[in-house]
PDB file of C-alpha atoms in Angstrom:
ATOM      1  CA  UNK C   1     -13.653  -7.185 -24.208  1.00 80.00           C
ATOM      2  CA  UNK C   2     -15.678  -6.143 -21.191  1.00 87.00           C
ATOM      3  CA  UNK C   3     -12.842  -7.269 -18.995  1.00 86.00           C
ATOM      4  CA  UNK C   4     -10.455  -4.916 -20.788  1.00 88.00           C
ATOM      5  CA  UNK C   5     -12.924  -1.938 -20.335  1.00 91.00           C
ATOM      6  CA  UNK C   6     -13.275  -2.706 -16.547  1.00 93.00           C
ATOM      7  CA  UNK C   7      -9.553  -2.985 -16.251  1.00 92.00           C
ATOM      8  CA  UNK C   8      -8.968   0.492 -17.686  1.00 92.00           C
ATOM      9  CA  UNK C   9     -11.820   2.004 -15.658  1.00 95.00           C
ATOM     10  CA  UNK C  10     -10.466   0.705 -12.376  1.00 95.00           C
ATOM     11  CA  UNK C  11      -6.751   1.361 -13.254  1.00 94.00           C
ATOM     12  CA  UNK C  12      -7.582   5.023 -13.928  1.00 94.00           C
ATOM     13  CA  UNK C  13      -9.656   5.354 -10.682  1.00 95.00           C
ATOM     14  CA  UNK C  14      -6.897   3.725  -8.625  1.00 95.00           C
ATOM     15  CA  UNK C  15      -4.218   6.161  -9.928  1.00 94.00           C
ATOM     16  CA  UNK C  16      -6.392   9.139  -9.763  1.00 94.00           C
ATOM     17  CA  UNK C  17      -7.507   8.427  -6.204  1.00 95.00           C
ATOM     18  CA  UNK C  18      -3.770   7.596  -5.200  1.00 94.00           C
ATOM     19  CA  UNK C  19      -2.752  11.112  -6.544  1.00 92.00           C
ATOM     20  CA  UNK C  20      -5.659  12.605  -4.520  1.00 93.00           C
ATOM     21  CA  UNK C  21      -4.291  11.039  -1.427  1.00 92.00           C
ATOM     22  CA  UNK C  22      -0.792  12.684  -1.848  1.00 90.00           C
ATOM     23  CA  UNK C  23      -1.882  16.169  -2.932  1.00 88.00           C
ATOM     24  CA  UNK C  24      -4.858  16.528  -0.511  1.00 85.00           C
ATOM     25  CA  UNK C  25      -4.256  19.090   2.214  1.00 84.00           C
ATOM     26  CA  UNK C  26      -6.971  17.796   4.596  1.00 87.00           C
ATOM     27  CA  UNK C  27      -6.004  14.390   6.241  1.00 88.00           C
ATOM     28  CA  UNK C  28      -9.634  13.156   6.404  1.00 90.00           C
ATOM     29  CA  UNK C  29      -9.929  13.839   2.682  1.00 91.00           C
ATOM     30  CA  UNK C  30      -6.708  11.814   2.106  1.00 92.00           C
ATOM     31  CA  UNK C  31      -7.941   8.962   4.158  1.00 93.00           C
ATOM     32  CA  UNK C  32     -11.274   8.799   2.336  1.00 93.00           C
ATOM     33  CA  UNK C  33      -9.418   8.850  -0.989  1.00 94.00           C
ATOM     34  CA  UNK C  34      -7.208   6.027   0.292  1.00 94.00           C
ATOM     35  CA  UNK C  35     -10.389   3.979   1.027  1.00 95.00           C
ATOM     36  CA  UNK C  36     -11.496   4.627  -2.578  1.00 95.00           C
ATOM     37  CA  UNK C  37      -8.002   3.580  -3.845  1.00 95.00           C
ATOM     38  CA  UNK C  38      -8.315   0.283  -1.827  1.00 95.00           C
ATOM     39  CA  UNK C  39     -11.862  -0.503  -3.339  1.00 95.00           C
ATOM     40  CA  UNK C  40     -10.534   0.074  -6.880  1.00 95.00           C
ATOM     41  CA  UNK C  41      -7.582  -2.152  -6.111  1.00 95.00           C
ATOM     42  CA  UNK C  42      -9.946  -4.794  -4.813  1.00 95.00           C
ATOM     43  CA  UNK C  43     -11.842  -4.674  -8.142  1.00 95.00           C
ATOM     44  CA  UNK C  44      -8.492  -5.123  -9.946  1.00 94.00           C
ATOM     45  CA  UNK C  45      -7.861  -8.220  -7.628  1.00 94.00           C
ATOM     46  CA  UNK C  46     -11.300  -9.535  -8.764  1.00 93.00           C
ATOM     47  CA  UNK C  47     -10.264  -8.965 -12.402  1.00 92.00           C
ATOM     48  CA  UNK C  48      -7.207 -11.076 -11.583  1.00 90.00           C
ATOM     49  CA  UNK C  49      -9.315 -13.906 -10.219  1.00 90.00           C
ATOM     50  CA  UNK C  50      -7.898 -13.406  -6.732  1.00 91.00           C
ATOM     51  CA  UNK C  51     -11.290 -13.459  -4.890  1.00 91.00           C
ATOM     52  CA  UNK C  52     -10.005 -14.165  -1.469  1.00 92.00           C
ATOM     53  CA  UNK C  53      -7.419 -11.319  -1.577  1.00 93.00           C
ATOM     54  CA  UNK C  54     -10.032  -8.989  -2.874  1.00 94.00           C
ATOM     55  CA  UNK C  55     -12.277  -9.758   0.173  1.00 93.00           C
ATOM     56  CA  UNK C  56      -9.478  -9.422   2.562  1.00 92.00           C
ATOM     57  CA  UNK C  57      -8.361  -6.211   0.869  1.00 93.00           C
ATOM     58  CA  UNK C  58     -11.860  -4.754   1.753  1.00 94.00           C
ATOM     59  CA  UNK C  59     -12.296  -6.112   5.135  1.00 93.00           C
ATOM     60  CA  UNK C  60      -8.678  -5.475   6.422  1.00 90.00           C
ATOM     61  CA  UNK C  61      -7.466  -2.419   4.477  1.00 88.00           C
ATOM     62  CA  UNK C  62     -10.581  -0.365   3.660  1.00 87.00           C
ATOM     63  CA  UNK C  63     -12.265  -1.760   6.899  1.00 88.00           C
ATOM     64  CA  UNK C  64      -9.891  -2.094   9.822  1.00 89.00           C
ATOM     65  CA  UNK C  65      -6.758  -0.238   8.921  1.00 91.00           C
ATOM     66  CA  UNK C  66      -8.575   2.909   7.612  1.00 91.00           C
ATOM     67  CA  UNK C  67     -10.939   3.090  10.559  1.00 91.00           C
ATOM     68  CA  UNK C  68      -7.877   3.117  12.670  1.00 90.00           C
ATOM     69  CA  UNK C  69      -6.392   6.019  10.626  1.00 91.00           C
ATOM     70  CA  UNK C  70      -9.594   8.059  10.583  1.00 91.00           C
ATOM     71  CA  UNK C  71      -9.981   7.401  14.311  1.00 90.00           C
ATOM     72  CA  UNK C  72      -6.556   8.908  15.024  1.00 89.00           C
ATOM     73  CA  UNK C  73      -7.086  11.898  12.732  1.00 88.00           C
ATOM     74  CA  UNK C  74     -10.365  12.683  14.538  1.00 89.00           C
ATOM     75  CA  UNK C  75      -8.662  12.113  17.999  1.00 87.00           C
ATOM     76  CA  UNK C  76      -5.852  14.507  17.172  1.00 85.00           C
ATOM     77  CA  UNK C  77      -8.324  17.071  15.799  1.00 76.00           C
ATOM     78  CA  UNK C  78      -5.953  18.279  12.895  1.00 72.00           C
ATOM     79  CA  UNK C  79      -6.474  21.280  10.712  1.00 70.00           C
ATOM     80  CA  UNK C  80      -5.580  21.181   7.016  1.00 69.00           C
ATOM     81  CA  UNK C  81      -2.001  22.084   6.279  1.00 68.00           C
ATOM     82  CA  UNK C  82      -0.637  24.046   3.398  1.00 66.00           C
ATOM     83  CA  UNK C  83       0.682  21.721   0.876  1.00 62.00           C
ATOM     84  CA  UNK C  84       4.106  22.742  -0.459  1.00 60.00           C
ATOM     85  CA  UNK C  85       4.827  20.196  -3.167  1.00 55.00           C
ATOM     86  CA  UNK C  86       8.323  21.633  -3.875  1.00 55.00           C
ATOM     87  CA  UNK C  87       9.824  20.589  -0.432  1.00 55.00           C
ATOM     88  CA  UNK C  88      11.898  17.362  -0.800  1.00 56.00           C
ATOM     89  CA  UNK C  89      13.291  15.986   2.404  1.00 57.00           C
ATOM     90  CA  UNK C  90      16.952  15.002   2.779  1.00 63.00           C
ATOM     91  CA  UNK C  91      20.292  16.293   1.385  1.00 71.00           C
ATOM     92  CA  UNK C  92      21.702  15.993  -2.191  1.00 75.00           C
ATOM     93  CA  UNK C  93      22.662  12.316  -1.671  1.00 80.00           C
ATOM     94  CA  UNK C  94      19.204  11.162  -0.614  1.00 78.00           C
ATOM     95  CA  UNK C  95      17.496  13.162  -3.446  1.00 75.00           C
ATOM     96  CA  UNK C  96      19.989  11.887  -6.004  1.00 81.00           C
ATOM     97  CA  UNK C  97      19.576   8.127  -5.042  1.00 84.00           C
ATOM     98  CA  UNK C  98      15.845   8.501  -4.838  1.00 77.00           C
ATOM     99  CA  UNK C  99      15.797  10.006  -8.321  1.00 79.00           C
ATOM    100  CA  UNK C 100      18.172   7.327  -9.637  1.00 86.00           C
ATOM    101  CA  UNK C 101      15.919   4.507  -8.003  1.00 84.00           C
ATOM    102  CA  UNK C 102      12.859   5.964  -9.634  1.00 77.00           C
ATOM    103  CA  UNK C 103      14.500   6.366 -12.993  1.00 81.00           C
ATOM    104  CA  UNK C 104      15.643   2.656 -12.704  1.00 83.00           C
ATOM    105  CA  UNK C 105      12.103   1.385 -11.865  1.00 76.00           C
ATOM    106  CA  UNK C 106      10.558   3.297 -14.634  1.00 75.00           C
ATOM    107  CA  UNK C 107      13.230   2.114 -17.124  1.00 78.00           C
ATOM    108  CA  UNK C 108      12.754  -1.449 -16.004  1.00 76.00           C
ATOM    109  CA  UNK C 109       8.945  -1.314 -16.281  1.00 67.00           C
ATOM    110  CA  UNK C 110       8.935   0.294 -19.688  1.00 68.00           C
ATOM    111  CA  UNK C 111      11.911  -1.369 -21.464  1.00 72.00           C
ATOM    112  CA  UNK C 112      13.083  -4.425 -19.493  1.00 66.00           C
ATOM    113  CA  UNK C 113       9.849  -6.407 -19.065  1.00 61.00           C
ATOM    114  CA  UNK C 114       9.984  -7.925 -22.531  1.00 60.00           C
ATOM    115  CA  UNK C 115      13.110  -9.898 -21.747  1.00 58.00           C
ATOM    116  CA  UNK C 116      11.802 -11.145 -18.477  1.00 56.00           C
ATOM    117  CA  UNK C 117       8.168 -12.150 -19.455  1.00 53.00           C
ATOM    118  CA  UNK C 118       8.034 -13.373 -22.986  1.00 50.00           C
ATOM    119  CA  UNK C 119       4.458 -14.455 -22.535  1.00 55.00           C
ATOM    120  CA  UNK C 120       2.096 -12.095 -20.825  1.00 55.00           C
ATOM    121  CA  UNK C 121      -1.099 -14.129 -21.063  1.00 60.00           C
ATOM    122  CA  UNK C 122      -2.473 -16.701 -18.760  1.00 61.00           C
ATOM    123  CA  UNK C 123      -1.080 -20.164 -19.260  1.00 58.00           C
ATOM    124  CA  UNK C 124      -3.720 -22.165 -17.329  1.00 63.00           C
ATOM    125  CA  UNK C 125      -6.612 -20.936 -15.394  1.00 69.00           C
ATOM    126  CA  UNK C 126      -6.198 -20.839 -11.588  1.00 74.00           C
ATOM    127  CA  UNK C 127      -8.872 -19.379  -9.277  1.00 80.00           C
ATOM    128  CA  UNK C 128      -7.774 -17.716  -6.046  1.00 79.00           C
ATOM    129  CA  UNK C 129     -10.628 -19.050  -4.058  1.00 85.00           C
ATOM    130  CA  UNK C 130     -10.685 -19.227  -0.240  1.00 88.00           C
ATOM    131  CA  UNK C 131     -10.353 -23.082  -0.519  1.00 89.00           C
ATOM    132  CA  UNK C 132      -7.213 -22.951  -2.796  1.00 88.00           C
ATOM    133  CA  UNK C 133      -5.419 -20.111  -0.947  1.00 89.00           C
ATOM    134  CA  UNK C 134      -6.380 -21.489   2.461  1.00 89.00           C
ATOM    135  CA  UNK C 135      -5.102 -24.958   1.639  1.00 90.00           C
ATOM    136  CA  UNK C 136      -1.802 -23.421   0.494  1.00 89.00           C
ATOM    137  CA  UNK C 137      -1.596 -21.215   3.678  1.00 90.00           C
ATOM    138  CA  UNK C 138      -2.071 -24.192   6.054  1.00 92.00           C
ATOM    139  CA  UNK C 139       0.301 -26.705   4.309  1.00 92.00           C
ATOM    140  CA  UNK C 140       3.202 -25.043   2.551  1.00 91.00           C
ATOM    141  CA  UNK C 141       3.119 -21.785   4.524  1.00 93.00           C
ATOM    142  CA  UNK C 142       2.144 -23.131   7.931  1.00 94.00           C
ATOM    143  CA  UNK C 143       5.111 -21.922   9.905  1.00 94.00           C
ATOM    144  CA  UNK C 144       5.188 -18.341   8.403  1.00 93.00           C
ATOM    145  CA  UNK C 145       1.357 -18.203   9.065  1.00 93.00           C
ATOM    146  CA  UNK C 146       1.807 -19.168  12.699  1.00 94.00           C
ATOM    147  CA  UNK C 147       4.706 -16.700  13.061  1.00 93.00           C
ATOM    148  CA  UNK C 148       2.446 -13.790  11.882  1.00 93.00           C
ATOM    149  CA  UNK C 149       0.419 -14.303  15.126  1.00 93.00           C
ATOM    150  CA  UNK C 150       3.574 -13.713  17.131  1.00 95.00           C
ATOM    151  CA  UNK C 151       4.138 -10.638  15.079  1.00 94.00           C
ATOM    152  CA  UNK C 152       0.694  -9.366  15.604  1.00 93.00           C
ATOM    153  CA  UNK C 153       1.049  -9.862  19.448  1.00 94.00           C
ATOM    154  CA  UNK C 154       4.425  -7.986  19.469  1.00 94.00           C
ATOM    155  CA  UNK C 155       2.647  -5.176  17.429  1.00 92.00           C
ATOM    156  CA  UNK C 156      -0.294  -5.094  19.989  1.00 91.00           C
ATOM    157  CA  UNK C 157       2.074  -4.808  23.041  1.00 92.00           C
ATOM    158  CA  UNK C 158       4.190  -2.205  21.223  1.00 90.00           C
ATOM    159  CA  UNK C 159       1.327  -0.028  20.307  1.00 88.00           C
ATOM    160  CA  UNK C 160      -0.064  -0.115  23.872  1.00 88.00           C
ATOM    161  CA  UNK C 161       3.266   0.738  25.464  1.00 88.00           C
ATOM    162  CA  UNK C 162       3.855   3.586  22.892  1.00 84.00           C
ATOM    163  CA  UNK C 163       0.465   5.120  23.125  1.00 79.00           C
ATOM    164  CA  UNK C 164      -0.130   4.973  26.921  1.00 81.00           C
ATOM    165  CA  UNK C 165       0.552   7.934  29.161  1.00 74.00           C
ATOM    166  CA  UNK C 166       4.031   7.994  30.670  1.00 70.00           C
ATOM    167  CA  UNK C 167       4.044   6.886  34.274  1.00 66.00           C
ATOM    168  CA  UNK C 168       5.314   9.413  36.789  1.00 61.00           C
TER     169      UNK C 168
ATOM    170  CA  UNK G   1      -7.090  -5.903 -26.866  1.00 64.00           C
ATOM    171  CA  UNK G   2      -6.178  -8.380 -24.227  1.00 75.00           C
ATOM    172  CA  UNK G   3      -4.985  -7.333 -20.775  1.00 80.00           C
ATOM    173  CA  UNK G   4      -1.526  -8.796 -20.143  1.00 81.00           C
ATOM    174  CA  UNK G   5       0.817  -8.734 -17.144  1.00 83.00           C
ATOM    175  CA  UNK G   6       2.491  -5.621 -18.530  1.00 81.00           C
ATOM    176  CA  UNK G   7      -0.602  -3.462 -17.960  1.00 84.00           C
ATOM    177  CA  UNK G   8      -0.685  -4.566 -14.318  1.00 89.00           C
ATOM    178  CA  UNK G   9       3.081  -3.821 -13.800  1.00 85.00           C
ATOM    179  CA  UNK G  10       2.681  -0.325 -15.246  1.00 85.00           C
ATOM    180  CA  UNK G  11      -0.243   0.359 -12.777  1.00 91.00           C
ATOM    181  CA  UNK G  12       1.786  -1.020  -9.907  1.00 92.00           C
ATOM    182  CA  UNK G  13       4.846   1.114 -10.848  1.00 87.00           C
ATOM    183  CA  UNK G  14       2.662   4.187 -10.964  1.00 88.00           C
ATOM    184  CA  UNK G  15       1.197   3.471  -7.620  1.00 93.00           C
ATOM    185  CA  UNK G  16       4.671   2.915  -6.072  1.00 91.00           C
ATOM    186  CA  UNK G  17       5.998   6.136  -7.532  1.00 87.00           C
ATOM    187  CA  UNK G  18       3.042   8.041  -6.107  1.00 91.00           C
ATOM    188  CA  UNK G  19       3.691   6.591  -2.808  1.00 92.00           C
ATOM    189  CA  UNK G  20       7.321   7.535  -2.868  1.00 87.00           C
ATOM    190  CA  UNK G  21       6.398  11.032  -3.984  1.00 85.00           C
ATOM    191  CA  UNK G  22       4.047  11.255  -0.968  1.00 88.00           C
ATOM    192  CA  UNK G  23       6.655  10.189   1.475  1.00 88.00           C
ATOM    193  CA  UNK G  24       9.220  12.502   0.015  1.00 82.00           C
ATOM    194  CA  UNK G  25       7.186  15.698  -0.208  1.00 82.00           C
ATOM    195  CA  UNK G  26       4.532  15.573   2.497  1.00 82.00           C
ATOM    196  CA  UNK G  27       5.406  16.698   6.061  1.00 81.00           C
ATOM    197  CA  UNK G  28       2.318  15.402   7.838  1.00 85.00           C
ATOM    198  CA  UNK G  29       3.214  12.120   9.542  1.00 87.00           C
ATOM    199  CA  UNK G  30      -0.296  10.595   8.931  1.00 89.00           C
ATOM    200  CA  UNK G  31      -0.063  11.241   5.132  1.00 90.00           C
ATOM    201  CA  UNK G  32       3.390   9.860   5.159  1.00 91.00           C
ATOM    202  CA  UNK G  33       2.000   6.678   6.703  1.00 92.00           C
ATOM    203  CA  UNK G  34      -0.767   6.531   4.103  1.00 93.00           C
ATOM    204  CA  UNK G  35       1.706   6.882   1.344  1.00 94.00           C
ATOM    205  CA  UNK G  36       3.631   3.835   2.824  1.00 94.00           C
ATOM    206  CA  UNK G  37       0.278   1.922   2.542  1.00 93.00           C
ATOM    207  CA  UNK G  38       0.021   3.037  -1.088  1.00 94.00           C
ATOM    208  CA  UNK G  39       3.543   1.520  -1.670  1.00 94.00           C
ATOM    209  CA  UNK G  40       2.581  -1.689  -0.054  1.00 94.00           C
ATOM    210  CA  UNK G  41      -0.603  -1.979  -2.163  1.00 94.00           C
ATOM    211  CA  UNK G  42       1.555  -1.353  -5.255  1.00 95.00           C
ATOM    212  CA  UNK G  43       3.627  -4.385  -4.234  1.00 95.00           C
ATOM    213  CA  UNK G  44       0.470  -6.388  -3.612  1.00 95.00           C
ATOM    214  CA  UNK G  45      -0.893  -5.626  -7.145  1.00 95.00           C
ATOM    215  CA  UNK G  46       2.354  -6.896  -8.712  1.00 93.00           C
ATOM    216  CA  UNK G  47       2.427  -9.995  -6.576  1.00 94.00           C
ATOM    217  CA  UNK G  48      -1.175 -10.951  -7.506  1.00 93.00           C
ATOM    218  CA  UNK G  49      -0.502 -10.137 -11.148  1.00 91.00           C
ATOM    219  CA  UNK G  50       2.452 -12.358 -11.234  1.00 89.00           C
ATOM    220  CA  UNK G  51       0.586 -15.069  -9.350  1.00 89.00           C
ATOM    221  CA  UNK G  52      -2.208 -14.908 -11.951  1.00 87.00           C
ATOM    222  CA  UNK G  53       0.046 -15.044 -15.013  1.00 84.00           C
ATOM    223  CA  UNK G  54       2.481 -17.588 -13.706  1.00 82.00           C
ATOM    224  CA  UNK G  55      -0.467 -19.916 -12.607  1.00 79.00           C
ATOM    225  CA  UNK G  56       0.933 -20.239  -8.968  1.00 83.00           C
ATOM    226  CA  UNK G  57      -1.088 -19.210  -5.966  1.00 88.00           C
ATOM    227  CA  UNK G  58       1.988 -18.533  -3.853  1.00 89.00           C
ATOM    228  CA  UNK G  59       1.963 -14.853  -4.632  1.00 90.00           C
ATOM    229  CA  UNK G  60      -1.550 -14.527  -3.204  1.00 92.00           C
ATOM    230  CA  UNK G  61      -0.331 -16.136   0.008  1.00 93.00           C
ATOM    231  CA  UNK G  62       2.459 -13.573   0.115  1.00 93.00           C
ATOM    232  CA  UNK G  63      -0.082 -10.749  -0.311  1.00 94.00           C
ATOM    233  CA  UNK G  64      -2.009 -12.135   2.776  1.00 93.00           C
ATOM    234  CA  UNK G  65       1.285 -11.827   4.764  1.00 94.00           C
ATOM    235  CA  UNK G  66       1.676  -8.225   3.502  1.00 94.00           C
ATOM    236  CA  UNK G  67      -1.745  -7.501   4.840  1.00 93.00           C
ATOM    237  CA  UNK G  68      -0.779  -8.713   8.269  1.00 93.00           C
ATOM    238  CA  UNK G  69       2.420  -6.781   8.203  1.00 93.00           C
ATOM    239  CA  UNK G  70       0.555  -3.624   7.060  1.00 93.00           C
ATOM    240  CA  UNK G  71      -1.833  -4.043  10.000  1.00 91.00           C
ATOM    241  CA  UNK G  72       0.985  -4.335  12.421  1.00 93.00           C
ATOM    242  CA  UNK G  73       2.826  -1.444  10.938  1.00 92.00           C
ATOM    243  CA  UNK G  74      -0.282   0.821  11.019  1.00 91.00           C
ATOM    244  CA  UNK G  75      -0.889  -0.019  14.614  1.00 90.00           C
ATOM    245  CA  UNK G  76       2.653   0.641  15.878  1.00 91.00           C
ATOM    246  CA  UNK G  77       2.923   3.771  13.479  1.00 90.00           C
ATOM    247  CA  UNK G  78      -0.251   5.369  14.848  1.00 90.00           C
ATOM    248  CA  UNK G  79       0.905   4.551  18.397  1.00 88.00           C
ATOM    249  CA  UNK G  80       4.051   6.586  17.506  1.00 87.00           C
ATOM    250  CA  UNK G  81       1.914   9.414  16.159  1.00 87.00           C
ATOM    251  CA  UNK G  82      -0.082   9.656  19.353  1.00 86.00           C
ATOM    252  CA  UNK G  83       2.951   9.641  21.626  1.00 85.00           C
ATOM    253  CA  UNK G  84       4.688  12.281  19.413  1.00 83.00           C
ATOM    254  CA  UNK G  85       1.551  14.347  19.247  1.00 84.00           C
ATOM    255  CA  UNK G  86       1.580  14.415  23.120  1.00 83.00           C
ATOM    256  CA  UNK G  87       5.027  15.935  23.159  1.00 78.00           C
ATOM    257  CA  UNK G  88       4.862  18.567  20.459  1.00 77.00           C
ATOM    258  CA  UNK G  89       1.039  18.894  19.812  1.00 72.00           C
ATOM    259  CA  UNK G  90       1.497  18.483  16.022  1.00 73.00           C
ATOM    260  CA  UNK G  91       2.180  15.782  13.448  1.00 74.00           C
ATOM    261  CA  UNK G  92       4.666  17.698  11.219  1.00 77.00           C
ATOM    262  CA  UNK G  93       7.783  15.775  10.993  1.00 76.00           C
ATOM    263  CA  UNK G  94       9.840  19.145  10.802  1.00 73.00           C
ATOM    264  CA  UNK G  95       8.926  19.857  14.378  1.00 74.00           C
ATOM    265  CA  UNK G  96      10.901  16.807  15.603  1.00 73.00           C
ATOM    266  CA  UNK G  97      14.351  18.150  14.702  1.00 72.00           C
ATOM    267  CA  UNK G  98      15.718  16.994  18.035  1.00 72.00           C
ATOM    268  CA  UNK G  99      15.309  13.374  16.912  1.00 71.00           C
ATOM    269  CA  UNK G 100      18.116  13.706  14.388  1.00 66.00           C
ATOM    270  CA  UNK G 101      20.810  11.024  15.218  1.00 58.00           C
TER     271      UNK G 101
END
């Protein structure tokens, strides 16, 4: 019972803070709202018994990535922009396909799920602890796990090359 | 009043739609990047929910990979923002019309 109340509370805060991110004119305000969204999502992960993912969400997303965002916003010294919510990018084809895609996603979410998931409740309990997830990460997913280090190295080199001053 | 996987799918869909809305309507490159992060988080929530309700931990491992990709994407994206800011002294995507291919 208490779990259901907690779910509804954190679901509502997640969605409301996500809306704030999108409609906020000030980039710093949007970044702070995004940190709040990530904390609420971490709470939802805890409700799903994914403890390791929740901790990584707070350390990586709300910590590292958002500090990077706020650092760049402060570095560029941006002033708030006027939000015009009626401007949609792209031509008719892009708008039409985006609208069609959204309609499909919503229709699938509201009508199609019953065919795909006949039972929505937990079959047997499985805790997403560091031990269980880490064991899976270093046995079945060892090769992709090692590949991500190459990806991060490429990203670091790319970021440095992109952001440095052009050599005359 | 039990919370099922359907509840989590609805929240995930809502987050994804909010993210798409941000990408399509906002013209500030930093906010567009943040909306992309919102869409990645929506996918994460769906993955963890499915992992929980199908009793496999593979979904949570996939979420960890998404975290790493999001970190790489943020680093490269913000590098591009800084490089572009140096050229046009602004982060509005409409001021980079010459990038049209």
